[in-house]
Amino acid sequence: MTAPSKEFMEMKQEAIQMTGAEAVIRSLLEEGVETIFGYPGGAIMPVYDALYDFKEQVRHILTRHEQGVVHAAQGYARVTGKVGVCFATSGPGATNLITGIADAMIDSTPLVCITGQVASPLLGTDAFQESDVVGISMPVTKWNYQITTPEEIPTAIAQAFYIAHSGRPGPVLLDLTKDAQFGKFDFSYKCCEKIRSYVPEFPLDKENLKNAAGLIDGAKKPFLLFGQGVILSGAERELQEFIEKAGIPAAGTLLGLSALDSDHKLHTGMLGMHGNYGPNIKTNECDVLIAVGMRFDDRVTGDVKRYARQAKVIHLEIDPSEIDKIIKADVAVLGDAKKSLRMLTRLVKKQEHKEWVNEFHQAAGIEMEKVIQRDLFPAKAGLTMGEVVRMASELTNNHSVVVADVGQNQMAAARYSKFTQTRSHISSGGLGTMGFGLPAAIGAKIGAPDREVVAFVGDGGLQMTIQELGTIAQEHLPVKVVVLNNHFLGMVRQWQQLFFEHRYSFTEMVNPDFVKIAEGFGIPGKQVTTRQELQVAMKEMIGHPGPYLLDVLVEKEDNIFPMVPSGASVSDILLSAEE
Amino acid sequence: MKEEFIISAYSENHIGLLNRITIIFTRRKVNIESLTVSESALRGISKFTIVVSEERSRVENIVKQIEKQVDVLKAYFHRNDEMIFQEIALYKVPTQALMESDLIERIVRQHNARILEITKDYTVIEKTGHKEETQELFEGLNRFGVLQFIRSGRVAITRSANERLSEFLAERDALLASIEMKSN
Ligand SMILES: Cc1ncc(C[n+]2csc(CCOP(=O)(O)OP(=O)(O)O)c2C)c(N)n1
């Protein structure tokens, strides 16, 4: 955080007169905001004008599309744990944010989006660039509010930040009319500490933690599932201490990845449709299932009627509406994961479940033989997504922030990257938003400037937000973009092959020369087609001080396995198309 | 199995909250049978009373989603027999019919309804009760031709605990004070 200037501190002593627009910027500074992602337009011009005087205190990133604004803010929020801040104008600017806001909502990402709005006397008149963004965003925001007078600005912003980051985080939208930006008032700021109608988290549930500990102590085959809740509450160490003491094998959801070191001896891999073999089949063999900060998404559970029926379920969760929503919990522990896990570790007996853990190793052996081997060491000449991802991971000592788009590339990135640090895997989970990857990588790089940021994107997804190469170039962001180029909407093609009798209905793509496009933006790049070239080019990319685009032509019709076909049980996971 | 439930929610009196609450139903394709919003015993706190016919587990889920809204203080749901509830209905009949037979007046008295206003052209009758009761009166009066009929949403009060919202707010304050929050 930039220290407030002396002059600013003096001004703070007494409330001082200023415009609403300036108050917006000063309020953000009070919240410790260092970076704003935005795109200007008529209805938010007063705020942009005020921003002109604060160029030293806050960095503004001009993207190329408002979808880029919001995904970049998401990437920033996900690597830093801070609130991502977005500016957009009214009408089309605001509606362009919606996809990203919906994405942030379902993935619990804290955002404060400030949209300009027509002047309050014009509300509801179909004025130029008026859209009911409060109405439109209602289902996809944790909270939203329309500000029509300057006096409301400090309180609304303070509440917005408090709501966005507390409890289960989420996106908040403030719609700010133009007259509220122009109007003058006496500014003073106070951070929000509580809202009486809002309980962000519940106090430690000692009773149920005791019950949980009892179940865990008696379990022969306990299994733990960790979700993003662990990362959001900063409970990574507590998670590790708990599983180590109780000797419990663990697996992560897609969004939980990187909460636990990939090579930790109790880390058994990823859950879900394209997750690892062991965690999926063992879900239906364990006797106690401990879910921490995860919500039993259908891509994790497969058929819920055939999901962990044999197990007693313990659910540690901050959001009461997630309890019993999909899977009924035998013991539900409401509260913050960090606090709950810390207490649970104290309560449980020290144990080892050697044979049980061994069963996971055996399952991993099967997956290695049937899937991983051919992904990482293919006998064929064609490149696989898996080997590209693993190479990038190894060349960055498994320290990079991995950003993925959506589709096969996303699953390869999740399966074959290794993580040694938390908040290292940024991907659109709940919404599965193609086009997320490139802008999210921008935010990730800004949030973690000292870390290597590698974005894996498909040729389809890249073209949804390819214009953000312009943002990367303008901001000189050393983001490494790896295009896993199969000339197909790969994941859809995979489904067409497996479930629609090879009827490739509109999934083949004629692509532009991505390297030339990057060059047009002033970003160097290379296209590779062979294993030998890949090694050299990947090293060159990692060694390059600026942004770089590597277009890797991979096997055109390769599939991601294992796979739990949709509607199937997790125990019916397929290891190949032949099964 | 679907059953009738009464959902009650207490909230801050904020613009847009009604929309936030109704979209929870819309999204799940659950029909709202009736909806009433009014100020509660405490100034500035609104009370929503929503009647739905749904499976219990779905209602549980919906109530949690309502309570999850930042501006909602508390949401409950009850079976009909756990609450005292009423609806109010207004009926407009031609005064002519009233004049021609004393049957209408008898029906009104039998149903414990009352006459609100009589003009040369029409008479307005009011009845409070459960839906079946107001419906029964409608059938009775309609023999004479009901010109207009309107029924309100349900209002309901629990049988068990009394509506001590002030106590709830004090408890809430204590709860919020007890949570040491993580800092951003
Ligand atoms: C905005 C959006 N539109 C459509 C989809 C449906 N979809 C999921 S994966 C996929 C294919 C992605 O193709 P590509 O980006 O080339 O990646 P690949 O699967 O080949 O790695 C599509 C179309 C989506 N997830 N998001």
PDB file of N, CA and C and ligand atoms in Angstrom, chain A residues 67 99 385 405-411 431-435 457-464 484-494 507 509 511 554 556 560, ligand 1:
ATOM      1  N   GLN A  67     -14.687  -7.214 -20.678  1.00  0.00           N
ATOM      2  CA  GLN A  67     -14.532  -8.594 -20.190  1.00  0.00           C
ATOM      3  C   GLN A  67     -13.091  -8.800 -19.709  1.00  0.00           C
ATOM      4  N   THR A  99     -20.263 -11.233 -17.691  1.00  0.00           N
ATOM      5  CA  THR A  99     -19.721 -12.594 -17.739  1.00  0.00           C
ATOM      6  C   THR A  99     -18.691 -12.809 -16.633  1.00  0.00           C
ATOM      7  N   MET A 385      -0.783 -32.181 -25.055  1.00  0.00           N
ATOM      8  CA  MET A 385      -0.900 -31.028 -24.159  1.00  0.00           C
ATOM      9  C   MET A 385      -0.171 -31.308 -22.847  1.00  0.00           C
ATOM     10  N   ASP A 405      -7.095 -21.359 -19.535  1.00  0.00           N
ATOM     11  CA  ASP A 405      -8.381 -20.973 -20.108  1.00  0.00           C
ATOM     12  C   ASP A 405      -9.351 -22.138 -19.848  1.00  0.00           C
ATOM     13  N   VAL A 406     -10.183 -22.461 -20.772  1.00  0.00           N
ATOM     14  CA  VAL A 406     -11.199 -23.479 -20.527  1.00  0.00           C
ATOM     15  C   VAL A 406     -11.180 -24.509 -21.653  1.00  0.00           C
ATOM     16  N   GLY A 407     -11.370 -25.750 -21.283  1.00  0.00           N
ATOM     17  CA  GLY A 407     -11.390 -26.810 -22.282  1.00  0.00           C
ATOM     18  C   GLY A 407     -10.326 -27.841 -21.970  1.00  0.00           C
ATOM     19  N   GLN A 408      -9.862 -28.525 -23.007  1.00  0.00           N
ATOM     20  CA  GLN A 408      -8.821 -29.545 -22.805  1.00  0.00           C
ATOM     21  C   GLN A 408      -7.555 -28.925 -22.225  1.00  0.00           C
ATOM     22  N   ASN A 409      -7.234 -27.708 -22.721  1.00  0.00           N
ATOM     23  CA  ASN A 409      -6.017 -27.039 -22.239  1.00  0.00           C
ATOM     24  C   ASN A 409      -6.068 -26.846 -20.727  1.00  0.00           C
ATOM     25  N   GLN A 410      -7.248 -26.528 -20.226  1.00  0.00           N
ATOM     26  CA  GLN A 410      -7.434 -26.280 -18.795  1.00  0.00           C
ATOM     27  C   GLN A 410      -7.202 -27.563 -17.991  1.00  0.00           C
ATOM     28  N   MET A 411      -7.735 -28.648 -18.513  1.00  0.00           N
ATOM     29  CA  MET A 411      -7.595 -29.911 -17.800  1.00  0.00           C
ATOM     30  C   MET A 411      -6.150 -30.404 -17.845  1.00  0.00           C
ATOM     31  N   LEU A 431     -17.938 -21.409 -13.755  1.00  0.00           N
ATOM     32  CA  LEU A 431     -18.619 -20.941 -14.970  1.00  0.00           C
ATOM     33  C   LEU A 431     -17.983 -21.525 -16.225  1.00  0.00           C
ATOM     34  N   GLY A 432     -16.707 -21.867 -16.142  1.00  0.00           N
ATOM     35  CA  GLY A 432     -16.007 -22.397 -17.312  1.00  0.00           C
ATOM     36  C   GLY A 432     -16.047 -21.407 -18.453  1.00  0.00           C
ATOM     37  N   THR A 433     -15.504 -20.218 -18.213  1.00  0.00           N
ATOM     38  CA  THR A 433     -15.607 -19.122 -19.168  1.00  0.00           C
ATOM     39  C   THR A 433     -14.444 -19.118 -20.141  1.00  0.00           C
ATOM     40  N   MET A 434     -14.688 -19.503 -21.380  1.00  0.00           N
ATOM     41  CA  MET A 434     -13.639 -19.368 -22.396  1.00  0.00           C
ATOM     42  C   MET A 434     -13.299 -17.892 -22.542  1.00  0.00           C
ATOM     43  N   GLY A 435     -12.031 -17.609 -22.733  1.00  0.00           N
ATOM     44  CA  GLY A 435     -11.588 -16.221 -22.833  1.00  0.00           C
ATOM     45  C   GLY A 435     -11.083 -15.684 -21.509  1.00  0.00           C
ATOM     46  N   VAL A 457      -3.659 -21.593 -23.043  1.00  0.00           N
ATOM     47  CA  VAL A 457      -4.952 -21.280 -23.659  1.00  0.00           C
ATOM     48  C   VAL A 457      -5.147 -22.124 -24.912  1.00  0.00           C
ATOM     49  N   GLY A 458      -6.399 -22.407 -25.190  1.00  0.00           N
ATOM     50  CA  GLY A 458      -6.717 -23.115 -26.427  1.00  0.00           C
ATOM     51  C   GLY A 458      -6.810 -22.119 -27.568  1.00  0.00           C
ATOM     52  N   ASP A 459      -6.787 -22.633 -28.782  1.00  0.00           N
ATOM     53  CA  ASP A 459      -6.886 -21.725 -29.925  1.00  0.00           C
ATOM     54  C   ASP A 459      -8.264 -21.080 -29.975  1.00  0.00           C
ATOM     55  N   GLY A 460      -9.280 -21.784 -29.460  1.00  0.00           N
ATOM     56  CA  GLY A 460     -10.619 -21.200 -29.412  1.00  0.00           C
ATOM     57  C   GLY A 460     -10.706 -20.095 -28.366  1.00  0.00           C
ATOM     58  N   GLY A 461     -10.352 -20.424 -27.163  1.00  0.00           N
ATOM     59  CA  GLY A 461     -10.446 -19.475 -26.054  1.00  0.00           C
ATOM     60  C   GLY A 461      -9.590 -18.245 -26.254  1.00  0.00           C
ATOM     61  N   LEU A 462      -8.397 -18.444 -26.836  1.00  0.00           N
ATOM     62  CA  LEU A 462      -7.521 -17.297 -27.073  1.00  0.00           C
ATOM     63  C   LEU A 462      -8.234 -16.256 -27.929  1.00  0.00           C
ATOM     64  N   GLN A 463      -8.980 -16.753 -28.927  1.00  0.00           N
ATOM     65  CA  GLN A 463      -9.603 -15.809 -29.854  1.00  0.00           C
ATOM     66  C   GLN A 463     -10.830 -15.111 -29.257  1.00  0.00           C
ATOM     67  N   MET A 464     -11.211 -15.523 -28.064  1.00  0.00           N
ATOM     68  CA  MET A 464     -12.311 -14.808 -27.413  1.00  0.00           C
ATOM     69  C   MET A 464     -11.853 -13.522 -26.744  1.00  0.00           C
ATOM     70  N   LEU A 484      -2.149 -24.000 -26.718  1.00  0.00           N
ATOM     71  CA  LEU A 484      -2.215 -25.437 -26.988  1.00  0.00           C
ATOM     72  C   LEU A 484      -3.171 -25.578 -28.167  1.00  0.00           C
ATOM     73  N   ASN A 485      -2.572 -25.525 -29.351  1.00  0.00           N
ATOM     74  CA  ASN A 485      -3.327 -25.309 -30.574  1.00  0.00           C
ATOM     75  C   ASN A 485      -3.640 -26.633 -31.273  1.00  0.00           C
ATOM     76  N   ASN A 486      -4.909 -27.023 -31.235  1.00  0.00           N
ATOM     77  CA  ASN A 486      -5.294 -28.271 -31.903  1.00  0.00           C
ATOM     78  C   ASN A 486      -6.246 -28.021 -33.079  1.00  0.00           C
ATOM     79  N   HIS A 487      -6.424 -26.761 -33.430  1.00  0.00           N
ATOM     80  CA  HIS A 487      -7.320 -26.412 -34.529  1.00  0.00           C
ATOM     81  C   HIS A 487      -8.741 -26.938 -34.343  1.00  0.00           C
ATOM     82  N   PHE A 488      -9.082 -27.151 -33.106  1.00  0.00           N
ATOM     83  CA  PHE A 488     -10.433 -27.599 -32.787  1.00  0.00           C
ATOM     84  C   PHE A 488     -10.897 -26.916 -31.504  1.00  0.00           C
ATOM     85  N   LEU A 489     -12.192 -26.833 -31.323  1.00  0.00           N
ATOM     86  CA  LEU A 489     -12.742 -26.587 -29.996  1.00  0.00           C
ATOM     87  C   LEU A 489     -12.643 -27.951 -29.318  1.00  0.00           C
ATOM     88  N   GLY A 490     -11.457 -28.202 -28.810  1.00  0.00           N
ATOM     89  CA  GLY A 490     -11.047 -29.555 -28.466  1.00  0.00           C
ATOM     90  C   GLY A 490     -11.984 -30.288 -27.522  1.00  0.00           C
ATOM     91  N   MET A 491     -12.371 -29.635 -26.456  1.00  0.00           N
ATOM     92  CA  MET A 491     -13.172 -30.346 -25.469  1.00  0.00           C
ATOM     93  C   MET A 491     -14.539 -30.720 -26.042  1.00  0.00           C
ATOM     94  N   VAL A 492     -15.084 -29.828 -26.852  1.00  0.00           N
ATOM     95  CA  VAL A 492     -16.381 -30.132 -27.458  1.00  0.00           C
ATOM     96  C   VAL A 492     -16.205 -31.268 -28.467  1.00  0.00           C
ATOM     97  N   ARG A 493     -15.101 -31.185 -29.222  1.00  0.00           N
ATOM     98  CA  ARG A 493     -14.823 -32.262 -30.179  1.00  0.00           C
ATOM     99  C   ARG A 493     -14.676 -33.604 -29.456  1.00  0.00           C
ATOM    100  N   GLN A 494     -14.021 -33.591 -28.298  1.00  0.00           N
ATOM    101  CA  GLN A 494     -13.859 -34.834 -27.526  1.00  0.00           C
ATOM    102  C   GLN A 494     -15.235 -35.428 -27.176  1.00  0.00           C
ATOM    103  N   THR A 507     -16.867 -27.650 -34.905  1.00  0.00           N
ATOM    104  CA  THR A 507     -15.843 -27.513 -33.884  1.00  0.00           C
ATOM    105  C   THR A 507     -14.443 -27.376 -34.465  1.00  0.00           C
ATOM    106  N   MET A 509     -11.524 -25.453 -36.462  1.00  0.00           N
ATOM    107  CA  MET A 509     -11.222 -24.028 -36.584  1.00  0.00           C
ATOM    108  C   MET A 509     -10.093 -23.772 -37.570  1.00  0.00           C
ATOM    109  N   ASN A 511      -7.443 -21.217 -38.088  1.00  0.00           N
ATOM    110  CA  ASN A 511      -6.887 -20.198 -37.210  1.00  0.00           C
ATOM    111  C   ASN A 511      -5.979 -19.222 -37.934  1.00  0.00           C
ATOM    112  N   VAL A 554      -0.407 -29.021 -31.273  1.00  0.00           N
ATOM    113  CA  VAL A 554      -0.489 -30.327 -30.608  1.00  0.00           C
ATOM    114  C   VAL A 554      -1.332 -31.270 -31.470  1.00  0.00           C
ATOM    115  N   LYS A 556      -4.086 -33.171 -33.072  1.00  0.00           N
ATOM    116  CA  LYS A 556      -5.385 -32.533 -33.339  1.00  0.00           C
ATOM    117  C   LYS A 556      -6.557 -33.172 -32.612  1.00  0.00           C
ATOM    118  N   ILE A 560      -8.738 -35.973 -23.360  1.00  0.00           N
ATOM    119  CA  ILE A 560      -8.334 -35.869 -21.965  1.00  0.00           C
ATOM    120  C   ILE A 560      -8.950 -37.032 -21.195  1.00  0.00           C
TER     121      ILE A 560
HETATM  122  C1  LIG C   1     -17.785 -18.626 -23.439  1.00  0.00           C
HETATM  123  C2  LIG C   1     -17.882 -20.082 -23.679  1.00  0.00           C
HETATM  124  N1  LIG C   1     -18.483 -20.547 -24.785  1.00  0.00           N
HETATM  125  C3  LIG C   1     -18.561 -21.878 -25.004  1.00  0.00           C
HETATM  126  C4  LIG C   1     -18.061 -22.761 -24.111  1.00  0.00           C
HETATM  127  C5  LIG C   1     -18.195 -24.256 -24.367  1.00  0.00           C
HETATM  128  N2  LIG C   1     -16.869 -24.878 -24.492  1.00  0.00           N
HETATM  129  C6  LIG C   1     -16.268 -25.523 -23.466  1.00  0.00           C
HETATM  130  S1  LIG C   1     -14.765 -26.112 -23.864  1.00  0.00           S
HETATM  131  C7  LIG C   1     -14.905 -25.542 -25.442  1.00  0.00           C
HETATM  132  C8  LIG C   1     -13.814 -25.764 -26.445  1.00  0.00           C
HETATM  133  C9  LIG C   1     -12.626 -24.969 -26.159  1.00  0.00           C
HETATM  134  O1  LIG C   1     -11.792 -24.998 -27.280  1.00  0.00           O
HETATM  135  P1  LIG C   1     -10.341 -24.410 -27.227  1.00  0.00           P
HETATM  136  O2  LIG C   1     -10.360 -23.070 -26.626  1.00  0.00           O
HETATM  137  O3  LIG C   1      -9.704 -24.528 -28.559  1.00  0.00           O
HETATM  138  O4  LIG C   1      -9.626 -25.336 -26.162  1.00  0.00           O
HETATM  139  P2  LIG C   1      -9.316 -26.911 -26.209  1.00  0.00           P
HETATM  140  O5  LIG C   1     -10.481 -27.618 -25.576  1.00  0.00           O
HETATM  141  O6  LIG C   1      -9.108 -27.305 -27.629  1.00  0.00           O
HETATM  142  O7  LIG C   1      -8.104 -27.031 -25.371  1.00  0.00           O
HETATM  143  C10 LIG C   1     -16.121 -24.900 -25.637  1.00  0.00           C
HETATM  144  C11 LIG C   1     -16.570 -24.328 -26.903  1.00  0.00           C
HETATM  145  C12 LIG C   1     -17.460 -22.234 -22.965  1.00  0.00           C
HETATM  146  N3  LIG C   1     -16.956 -23.007 -22.003  1.00  0.00           N
HETATM  147  N4  LIG C   1     -17.362 -20.904 -22.778  1.00  0.00           N
END
